[in-house]
Coordinates of N, CA and C and ligand atoms in Angstrom, one line a residue:
M334 N 0.9 -1.2 0.0 CA 0.0 0.0 0.0 C 0.9 1.3 0.0
R335 N 0.6 2.2 -0.9 CA 1.4 3.4 -1.0 C 1.3 4.2 0.4
S336 N 2.4 4.8 0.8 CA 2.4 5.5 2.1 C 1.9 6.9 1.8
R337 N 1.2 7.5 2.8 CA 0.6 8.8 2.6 C 1.0 9.7 3.8
I338 N 1.1 11.0 3.6 CA 1.5 11.9 4.6 C 0.2 12.8 4.9
A339 N -0.1 12.9 6.2 CA -1.2 13.8 6.6 C -0.6 15.0 7.4
A340 N -1.2 16.2 7.1 CA -0.7 17.3 7.9 C -1.7 17.6 9.1
S341 N -1.1 17.6 10.3 CA -1.9 17.9 11.5 C -2.2 19.4 11.6
M342 N -3.4 19.8 11.3 CA -3.7 21.2 11.2 C -3.7 21.9 12.5
M343 N -3.7 21.1 13.6 CA -3.6 21.7 15.0 C -2.2 22.3 15.1
C344 N -1.2 21.9 14.3 CA 0.2 22.3 14.5 C 0.5 23.4 13.4
A345 N -0.5 23.7 12.5 CA -0.3 24.8 11.6 C -0.5 26.2 12.3
D346 N -0.2 27.3 11.7 CA -0.4 28.6 12.3 C -1.9 28.8 12.5
A347 N -2.3 28.9 13.7 CA -3.7 29.0 14.0 C -4.3 30.3 13.5
G348 N -3.5 31.3 13.4 CA -4.0 32.6 12.9 C -4.2 32.7 11.4
N349 N -3.7 31.7 10.7 CA -3.7 31.7 9.2 C -4.1 30.3 8.7
L350 N -5.2 29.7 9.2 CA -5.5 28.4 8.8 C -5.9 28.2 7.3
L351 N -6.5 29.2 6.8 CA -6.9 29.1 5.4 C -5.6 29.0 4.5
S352 N -4.7 29.8 4.7 CA -3.4 29.7 3.9 C -2.6 28.5 4.3
G353 N -2.8 28.1 5.6 CA -2.1 26.9 6.1 C -2.6 25.6 5.4
A354 N -3.9 25.6 5.2 CA -4.5 24.4 4.5 C -4.0 24.3 3.1
R355 N -4.0 25.5 2.5 CA -3.6 25.6 1.1 C -2.1 25.3 0.9
A356 N -1.3 25.8 1.9 CA 0.1 25.6 1.8 C 0.5 24.1 2.0
A357 N -0.3 23.4 2.9 CA 0.0 22.0 3.1 C -0.3 21.2 1.8
A358 N -1.4 21.5 1.1 CA -1.7 20.8 -0.1 C -0.6 21.1 -1.2
V359 N -0.2 22.4 -1.3 CA 0.8 22.7 -2.3 C 2.2 22.1 -1.9
A360 N 2.5 21.9 -0.7 CA 3.7 21.3 -0.2 C 3.7 19.8 -0.5
G361 N 2.6 19.2 -0.9 CA 2.6 17.8 -1.3 C 2.0 16.8 -0.3
V362 N 1.3 17.3 0.8 CA 0.8 16.3 1.7 C -0.5 15.7 1.0
D363 N -0.8 14.5 1.5 CA -1.9 13.7 0.8 C -3.3 14.0 1.5
L364 N -3.3 14.4 2.7 CA -4.5 14.7 3.4 C -4.3 15.6 4.6
L365 N -5.4 16.3 4.9 CA -5.3 17.2 6.1 C -6.0 16.6 7.3
H366 N -5.4 16.6 8.4 CA -5.8 15.9 9.6 C -6.3 17.0 10.7
F367 N -7.5 16.9 11.1 CA -8.1 17.9 12.0 C -8.4 17.2 13.3
D368 N -7.8 17.6 14.4 CA -8.1 17.0 15.7 C -9.2 17.8 16.4
V369 N -10.2 17.0 16.7 CA -11.4 17.6 17.3 C -11.4 17.1 18.8
M370 N -11.5 18.0 19.7 CA -11.4 17.6 21.2 C -12.6 18.4 21.9
D371 N -13.1 17.7 22.9 CA -14.3 18.2 23.6 C -14.0 18.6 25.0
G372 N -12.7 18.6 25.5 CA -12.4 19.0 26.8 C -12.8 17.9 27.8
R373 N -13.3 16.8 27.4 CA -13.7 15.7 28.2 C -12.9 14.4 27.9
F374 N -13.0 13.9 26.7 CA -12.2 12.7 26.3 C -10.7 13.0 26.5
V375 N -10.3 14.2 26.1 CA -9.0 14.7 26.4 C -9.1 16.2 26.9
P376 N -8.2 16.6 27.8 CA -8.3 17.9 28.4 C -7.8 19.0 27.5
N377 N -8.4 19.1 26.4 CA -8.0 20.2 25.4 C -9.2 20.4 24.5
F378 N -9.1 21.5 23.7 CA -10.2 21.8 22.7 C -9.5 21.8 21.3
G379 N -10.3 21.5 20.3 CA -9.8 21.5 19.0 C -10.7 22.1 17.9
F380 N -10.7 21.5 16.7 CA -11.5 22.1 15.6 C -13.0 21.9 15.8
A381 N -13.8 22.8 15.3 CA -15.2 22.7 15.3 C -15.7 22.5 13.9
P382 N -17.0 22.0 13.7 CA -17.5 21.8 12.3 C -17.4 23.0 11.5
W383 N -17.8 24.2 12.0 CA -17.8 25.4 11.2 C -16.4 25.8 10.7
M384 N -15.4 25.4 11.4 CA -14.0 25.6 10.9 C -13.7 24.7 9.7
I385 N -14.1 23.5 9.9 CA -13.9 22.5 8.8 C -14.6 23.0 7.5
K386 N -15.8 23.5 7.7 CA -16.6 24.0 6.6 C -15.9 25.2 5.9
A387 N -15.4 26.1 6.8 CA -14.7 27.3 6.2 C -13.5 27.0 5.5
L388 N -12.8 25.9 5.9 CA -11.5 25.6 5.3 C -11.6 24.6 4.1
K389 N -12.8 24.0 3.9 CA -13.0 23.0 2.9 C -12.6 23.4 1.5
G390 N -12.9 24.6 1.2 CA -12.6 25.0 -0.2 C -11.1 25.4 -0.4
A391 N -10.3 25.4 0.6 CA -8.9 25.9 0.5 C -8.0 24.8 -0.1
A392 N -8.4 23.6 0.0 CA -7.4 22.5 -0.5 C -8.2 21.4 -1.0
D393 N -7.8 20.9 -2.2 CA -8.5 19.9 -2.9 C -7.9 18.5 -2.6
I394 N -7.7 18.2 -1.3 CA -7.2 16.9 -0.8 C -8.2 16.5 0.3
P395 N -8.2 15.2 0.6 CA -9.2 14.7 1.6 C -9.0 15.4 3.0
F396 N -10.1 15.7 3.6 CA -10.2 16.2 5.0 C -10.5 15.0 5.9
E397 N -9.6 14.8 6.9 CA -9.7 13.7 7.8 C -9.9 14.3 9.2
V398 N -11.0 14.0 9.8 CA -11.4 14.5 11.2 C -11.2 13.4 12.2
H399 N -10.4 13.7 13.2 CA -10.1 12.7 14.3 C -10.8 13.2 15.5
L400 N -11.9 12.5 15.8 CA -12.8 12.9 16.9 C -12.3 12.3 18.3
M401 N -11.6 13.2 19.0 CA -11.2 12.8 20.4 C -12.3 13.3 21.3
V402 N -13.4 12.8 21.2 CA -14.6 13.2 22.0 C -15.4 12.1 22.6
E403 N -16.1 12.4 23.7 CA -17.0 11.4 24.2 C -18.2 11.3 23.3
D404 N -18.9 10.2 23.4 CA -20.2 10.0 22.6 C -20.1 10.5 21.2
P405 N -19.1 9.9 20.4 CA -18.9 10.4 19.0 C -20.2 10.2 18.2
E406 N -21.1 9.3 18.6 CA -22.3 9.1 17.8 C -23.1 10.4 17.7
R407 N -22.9 11.3 18.7 CA -23.7 12.5 18.7 C -23.1 13.6 17.8
H408 N -21.8 13.3 17.4 CA -21.1 14.4 16.7 C -20.6 14.1 15.3
A409 N -20.5 12.8 15.0 CA -19.9 12.3 13.7 C -20.6 13.0 12.5
G410 N -21.9 12.9 12.5 CA -22.7 13.4 11.3 C -22.5 14.8 11.0
V411 N -22.3 15.6 12.0 CA -22.2 17.1 11.8 C -20.8 17.4 11.1
F412 N -19.9 16.5 11.3 CA -18.6 16.7 10.7 C -18.6 16.3 9.2
V413 N -19.4 15.2 9.0 CA -19.5 14.8 7.6 C -20.2 15.9 6.8
D414 N -21.3 16.5 7.4 CA -22.0 17.6 6.8 C -21.1 18.8 6.5
A415 N -20.1 19.0 7.4 CA -19.2 20.1 7.3 C -18.2 19.9 6.2
G416 N -18.0 18.6 5.7 CA -17.1 18.4 4.6 C -16.0 17.4 4.9
A417 N -16.1 16.7 6.1 CA -15.1 15.6 6.3 C -15.2 14.5 5.4
D418 N -14.1 14.1 4.8 CA -14.1 12.9 3.9 C -13.9 11.6 4.7
I419 N -13.2 11.7 5.8 CA -12.9 10.6 6.7 C -13.2 11.1 8.1
V420 N -13.9 10.3 8.9 CA -14.2 10.6 10.3 C -13.7 9.4 11.1
I421 N -12.8 9.7 12.0 CA -12.1 8.7 12.9 C -12.7 8.9 14.3
I422 N -13.2 7.8 14.9 CA -13.7 7.8 16.2 C -12.8 7.0 17.1
H423 N -12.9 7.2 18.4 CA -12.1 6.4 19.3 C -12.8 5.2 19.8
L424 N -12.2 4.1 19.8 CA -12.7 2.8 20.3 C -13.2 3.0 21.7
E425 N -12.4 3.7 22.5 CA -12.7 3.8 23.9 C -13.9 4.7 24.2
A426 N -14.3 5.5 23.2 CA -15.4 6.5 23.4 C -16.8 5.9 23.1
C427 N -16.8 4.7 22.5 CA -18.1 4.1 22.0 C -18.5 3.0 22.9
R428 N -19.8 3.0 23.3 CA -20.3 1.8 24.0 C -20.8 0.8 23.0
N429 N -21.3 1.3 21.8 CA -21.7 0.4 20.8 C -21.2 1.0 19.4
I430 N -20.1 0.5 19.0 CA -19.4 1.1 17.9 C -20.0 0.8 16.5
Y431 N -20.7 -0.3 16.3 CA -21.1 -0.6 14.9 C -22.0 0.4 14.3
P432 N -23.1 0.9 15.0 CA -23.9 1.9 14.4 C -23.2 3.2 14.1
V433 N -22.2 3.5 14.9 CA -21.5 4.8 14.6 C -20.7 4.6 13.3
L434 N -19.9 3.5 13.2 CA -19.1 3.3 12.0 C -20.0 3.2 10.7
K435 N -21.1 2.5 10.9 CA -22.0 2.3 9.7 C -22.7 3.7 9.4
G436 N -23.0 4.5 10.4 CA -23.6 5.8 10.2 C -22.7 6.7 9.4
I437 N -21.4 6.7 9.7 CA -20.4 7.5 9.1 C -20.4 7.2 7.6
R438 N -20.3 5.9 7.3 CA -20.3 5.4 5.9 C -21.6 5.8 5.2
R439 N -22.7 5.6 5.9 CA -24.0 5.9 5.2 C -24.1 7.4 4.9
A440 N -23.5 8.2 5.7 CA -23.5 9.7 5.5 C -22.6 10.1 4.4
G441 N -21.8 9.1 3.9 CA -21.0 9.4 2.7 C -19.5 9.6 2.9
A442 N -19.0 9.3 4.2 CA -17.6 9.5 4.5 C -17.0 8.1 4.8
Q443 N -15.7 8.1 4.8 CA -15.0 6.9 5.3 C -15.0 6.9 6.8
A444 N -15.0 5.7 7.4 CA -15.0 5.6 8.8 C -13.7 5.0 9.3
G445 N -13.1 5.7 10.3 CA -11.9 5.3 10.9 C -12.1 5.0 12.4
V446 N -11.2 4.1 12.9 CA -11.2 3.9 14.4 C -9.8 4.1 14.9
A447 N -9.8 4.9 16.1 CA -8.5 5.2 16.7 C -8.4 4.5 18.0
L448 N -7.1 4.1 18.3 CA -6.8 3.5 19.6 C -5.9 4.3 20.4
S449 N -6.2 4.6 21.6 CA -5.3 5.3 22.6 C -4.2 4.3 22.9
P450 N -3.1 4.8 23.4 CA -1.9 4.0 23.6 C -2.1 2.7 24.4
A451 N -2.9 2.8 25.5 CA -3.0 1.6 26.3 C -4.2 0.7 25.9
T452 N -4.9 1.0 24.8 CA -6.0 0.2 24.4 C -5.5 -1.0 23.6
S453 N -6.0 -2.2 23.9 CA -5.6 -3.4 23.2 C -6.3 -3.4 21.8
P454 N -5.6 -3.9 20.8 CA -6.1 -3.9 19.4 C -7.1 -5.1 19.2
E455 N -7.2 -6.0 20.2 CA -8.0 -7.2 20.1 C -9.4 -6.9 19.5
P456 N -10.2 -5.9 20.0 CA -11.6 -5.8 19.4 C -11.6 -5.4 18.0
L457 N -10.5 -5.0 17.4 CA -10.5 -4.6 16.0 C -10.9 -5.8 15.1
K458 N -10.6 -7.0 15.5 CA -10.9 -8.1 14.6 C -12.4 -8.3 14.4
Y459 N -13.2 -7.7 15.3 CA -14.6 -7.8 15.1 C -15.2 -6.7 14.2
I460 N -14.4 -5.6 14.1 CA -15.0 -4.4 13.4 C -14.3 -4.1 12.1
L461 N -13.2 -4.8 11.8 CA -12.4 -4.4 10.6 C -13.3 -4.2 9.3
P462 N -14.3 -5.1 9.0 CA -15.0 -4.9 7.8 C -15.8 -3.6 7.7
Y463 N -15.9 -2.9 8.8 CA -16.7 -1.6 8.9 C -15.8 -0.4 9.0
V464 N -14.4 -0.7 8.8 CA -13.4 0.4 9.1 C -12.6 0.7 7.8
D465 N -12.4 1.9 7.5 CA -11.6 2.3 6.3 C -10.2 2.7 6.7
V466 N -9.9 3.0 8.0 CA -8.6 3.3 8.4 C -8.5 3.0 9.9
V467 N -7.4 2.4 10.4 CA -7.1 2.3 11.8 C -6.0 3.2 12.2
T468 N -6.3 4.1 13.2 CA -5.3 5.1 13.7 C -4.8 4.6 15.0
I469 N -3.5 4.4 15.1 CA -2.8 4.1 16.3 C -2.2 5.3 16.9
M470 N -2.6 5.7 18.1 CA -2.0 6.9 18.8 C -0.7 6.5 19.3
T471 N 0.4 7.2 18.9 CA 1.7 6.9 19.3 C 2.2 7.8 20.4
V472 N 1.3 8.7 20.9 CA 1.6 9.5 22.1 C 0.2 9.5 22.8
S473 N 0.2 10.0 24.1 CA -1.0 10.2 24.8 C -1.8 11.3 24.1
P474 N -3.1 11.0 23.7 CA -3.8 12.0 22.9 C -4.1 13.3 23.7
G475 N -4.2 14.4 22.9 CA -4.7 15.7 23.5 C -3.8 16.9 23.2
F476 N -2.5 16.7 23.1 CA -1.7 17.8 22.9 C -0.6 17.6 21.9
A477 N -0.1 18.6 21.2 CA 1.0 18.5 20.3 C 2.3 18.3 21.1
G478 N 3.2 17.6 20.5 CA 4.5 17.6 21.1 C 4.7 16.5 22.2
G479 N 3.7 15.6 22.3 CA 3.8 14.5 23.3 C 5.0 13.6 23.0
E480 N 5.3 12.8 24.0 CA 6.5 11.9 23.9 C 6.1 10.6 23.2
F481 N 6.9 10.2 22.2 CA 6.7 9.0 21.4 C 6.8 7.8 22.4
L482 N 5.8 6.9 22.2 CA 5.8 5.7 23.1 C 6.3 4.5 22.2
P483 N 7.5 4.0 22.5 CA 8.1 3.0 21.6 C 7.3 1.7 21.6
E484 N 6.5 1.5 22.7 CA 5.6 0.3 22.8 C 4.6 0.2 21.6
M485 N 4.4 1.3 21.0 CA 3.3 1.3 19.9 C 3.8 0.7 18.6
V486 N 5.1 0.5 18.5 CA 5.7 -0.2 17.3 C 5.1 -1.6 17.2
S487 N 5.2 -2.3 18.3 CA 4.7 -3.7 18.3 C 3.2 -3.8 18.1
K488 N 2.5 -2.7 18.6 CA 1.0 -2.7 18.4 C 0.7 -2.5 16.9
V489 N 1.5 -1.6 16.2 CA 1.3 -1.4 14.8 C 1.5 -2.7 14.0
E490 N 2.5 -3.4 14.5 CA 2.8 -4.7 13.9 C 1.7 -5.7 14.0
E491 N 1.1 -5.7 15.3 CA 0.0 -6.6 15.6 C -1.2 -6.3 14.7
V492 N -1.5 -5.0 14.6 CA -2.7 -4.6 13.9 C -2.5 -4.9 12.4
S493 N -1.3 -4.6 11.9 CA -1.0 -4.9 10.4 C -1.2 -6.4 10.1
K494 N -0.7 -7.2 11.0 CA -0.8 -8.7 10.9 C -2.3 -9.1 10.9
M495 N -3.1 -8.5 11.8 CA -4.5 -8.8 11.9 C -5.2 -8.4 10.6
I496 N -4.8 -7.2 10.0 CA -5.4 -6.8 8.8 C -5.0 -7.7 7.6
G497 N -3.8 -8.1 7.6 CA -3.3 -9.0 6.6 C -4.1 -10.3 6.6
A498 N -4.3 -10.8 7.8 CA -5.0 -12.1 8.0 C -6.4 -12.0 7.6
S499 N -7.0 -10.8 7.7 CA -8.4 -10.6 7.4 C -8.6 -10.5 5.9
G500 N -7.6 -10.3 5.1 CA -7.7 -10.1 3.7 C -8.2 -8.8 3.2
L501 N -8.4 -7.9 4.2 CA -8.9 -6.5 3.9 C -7.7 -5.6 3.6
A502 N -8.0 -4.5 2.9 CA -6.9 -3.6 2.6 C -7.1 -2.3 3.4
V503 N -7.0 -2.4 4.7 CA -7.3 -1.2 5.6 C -5.9 -0.6 6.0
P504 N -5.8 0.7 5.6 CA -4.5 1.4 6.0 C -4.4 1.5 7.5
V505 N -3.1 1.6 7.9 CA -2.8 1.8 9.3 C -2.1 3.2 9.5
E506 N -2.8 4.0 10.2 CA -2.3 5.4 10.4 C -1.6 5.5 11.8
V507 N -0.5 6.3 11.9 CA 0.1 6.6 13.1 C 0.0 8.1 13.4
D508 N -0.3 8.4 14.7 CA -0.6 9.8 15.0 C 0.1 10.2 16.3
G509 N 1.1 11.1 16.3 CA 1.7 11.5 17.5 C 3.3 11.4 17.4
N510 N 3.9 12.5 17.3 CA 5.4 12.6 17.3 C 5.9 11.7 16.1
I511 N 5.3 11.9 14.9 CA 5.7 11.2 13.7 C 6.7 12.1 12.9
N512 N 7.9 11.5 12.7 CA 8.9 12.3 12.0 C 9.9 11.3 11.4
A513 N 11.0 11.9 10.8 CA 11.9 11.0 10.1 C 12.6 10.0 11.0
R514 N 12.6 10.2 12.3 CA 13.2 9.3 13.2 C 12.3 8.1 13.6
T515 N 11.0 8.5 13.8 CA 10.1 7.4 14.2 C 9.4 6.7 13.0
I516 N 9.4 7.3 11.8 CA 8.7 6.7 10.7 C 9.3 5.4 10.3
P517 N 10.7 5.3 10.2 CA 11.2 4.0 9.7 C 10.7 2.8 10.6
L518 N 10.7 3.0 11.9 CA 10.3 1.9 12.8 C 8.8 1.5 12.5
L519 N 8.0 2.6 12.4 CA 6.6 2.3 12.2 C 6.2 1.8 10.8
A520 N 6.9 2.3 9.8 CA 6.7 1.8 8.4 C 7.1 0.4 8.3
R521 N 8.2 0.0 8.9 CA 8.6 -1.4 8.9 C 7.6 -2.3 9.6
A522 N 6.9 -1.7 10.6 CA 5.9 -2.5 11.4 C 4.6 -2.6 10.6
G523 N 4.5 -1.8 9.5 CA 3.3 -1.9 8.7 C 2.4 -0.6 8.6
A524 N 2.8 0.5 9.3 CA 2.1 1.7 9.1 C 2.2 2.3 7.7
N525 N 1.2 2.9 7.2 CA 1.3 3.5 5.9 C 0.7 4.9 5.8
V526 N 0.1 5.4 6.8 CA -0.4 6.8 6.8 C 0.3 7.5 8.0
F527 N 1.0 8.6 7.8 CA 1.8 9.3 8.8 C 1.3 10.7 9.0
V528 N 0.9 11.0 10.2 CA 0.3 12.3 10.6 C 1.5 13.1 11.1
G529 N 1.8 14.2 10.3 CA 3.0 15.0 10.7 C 2.5 16.2 11.4
G530 N 3.1 16.5 12.6 CA 2.7 17.6 13.4 C 3.9 18.5 13.7
S531 N 4.1 18.9 15.0 CA 5.2 19.8 15.3 C 6.6 19.3 15.1
S532 N 6.8 17.9 15.3 CA 8.1 17.4 15.1 C 8.4 16.9 13.7
G533 N 7.3 16.7 12.9 CA 7.5 16.1 11.5 C 7.4 17.1 10.4
L534 N 6.4 17.9 10.5 CA 6.1 18.8 9.3 C 6.3 20.3 9.7
Y535 N 5.7 20.7 10.9 CA 5.7 22.1 11.2 C 7.0 22.4 12.1
R536 N 8.1 22.3 11.4 CA 9.4 22.6 12.1 C 9.9 24.0 11.8
K537 N 10.8 24.4 12.7 CA 11.3 25.8 12.5 C 12.5 25.7 11.6
D538 N 13.2 24.6 11.4 CA 14.4 24.5 10.7 C 14.3 24.3 9.2
V539 N 13.1 23.8 8.7 CA 13.0 23.6 7.3 C 11.6 24.0 6.8
E540 N 11.5 24.3 5.5 CA 10.3 24.6 4.8 C 9.4 23.4 4.9
L541 N 8.1 23.7 4.8 CA 7.1 22.6 4.8 C 7.3 21.6 3.7
S542 N 7.6 22.1 2.5 CA 7.7 21.2 1.4 C 8.9 20.2 1.6
Q543 N 10.0 20.8 2.2 CA 11.2 19.9 2.5 C 10.8 18.9 3.6
A544 N 10.0 19.3 4.6 CA 9.6 18.4 5.6 C 8.8 17.3 5.1
V545 N 7.9 17.6 4.1 CA 7.1 16.6 3.5 C 8.0 15.6 2.8
R546 N 8.9 16.1 2.0 CA 9.9 15.2 1.3 C 10.6 14.3 2.2
E547 N 11.1 14.9 3.4 CA 11.8 14.1 4.3 C 11.0 13.0 4.9
M548 N 9.7 13.3 5.3 CA 8.8 12.3 5.8 C 8.5 11.2 4.8
R549 N 8.3 11.6 3.6 CA 8.0 10.6 2.5 C 9.2 9.7 2.3
A550 N 10.4 10.3 2.2 CA 11.6 9.5 2.0 C 11.8 8.5 3.1
A551 N 11.5 8.9 4.4 CA 11.7 8.0 5.5 C 10.7 6.9 5.4
A552 N 9.5 7.1 4.9 CA 8.5 6.1 4.8 C 8.8 5.1 3.7
E553 N 9.3 5.7 2.6 CA 9.6 4.8 1.4 C 10.9 4.1 1.6
G554 N 11.8 4.8 2.2 CA 13.1 4.1 2.4 C 13.0 2.9 3.4
A555 N 12.0 2.9 4.2 CA 12.0 1.9 5.3 C 11.4 0.6 4.7
C556 N 10.7 0.7 3.6 CA 9.9 -0.5 3.1 C 10.7 -1.2 1.9
Ligands
LIG710 ZN1 -5.1 13.2 15.4

């Protein structure tokens, strides 16, 4: 599966999001990643539907919304309506995940499921046919700049094997402190979508387009 780079818009210049979305697309990223937080599932706040809607016209690449919220069944639809092409919900936030995943697809978007670092991937084997992407959090969710958790490499490997055994072609995304140092480990373990934030894409030392090239080279060099 071809590796893809996603730009974490939480790490772009918050005062210039419209040009930030455009710049990420021009720099060559494959999708834009928006972290949505409700102050409950994680102690922080993130993007709102009206912001996604306002930014939608700025870049002609998929918009991926990562819902770090409680009760995602209450909120997933409004993000699809706002223009999300992919809506990712957390396994830990759902009491009954099937209707939520099915509802996202029925609304016309792709459905993703995210796992916080200490969540076992075991339940995935029951829901993979309803999932278009699995997102493994490689830091504790909620804030940019978190510490990379090396234990997540074996989890990515486990999930990749599970997907391989299922015969489905579900991409594995990694989110949190993803950069040229961590990508080779994760790519070899089977990850193929890399969310670049403050350490990978939005760096002070290089231009965005160069950072995209470095992340892509790290992903492609590892496989
Ligand atoms: Zn995210």
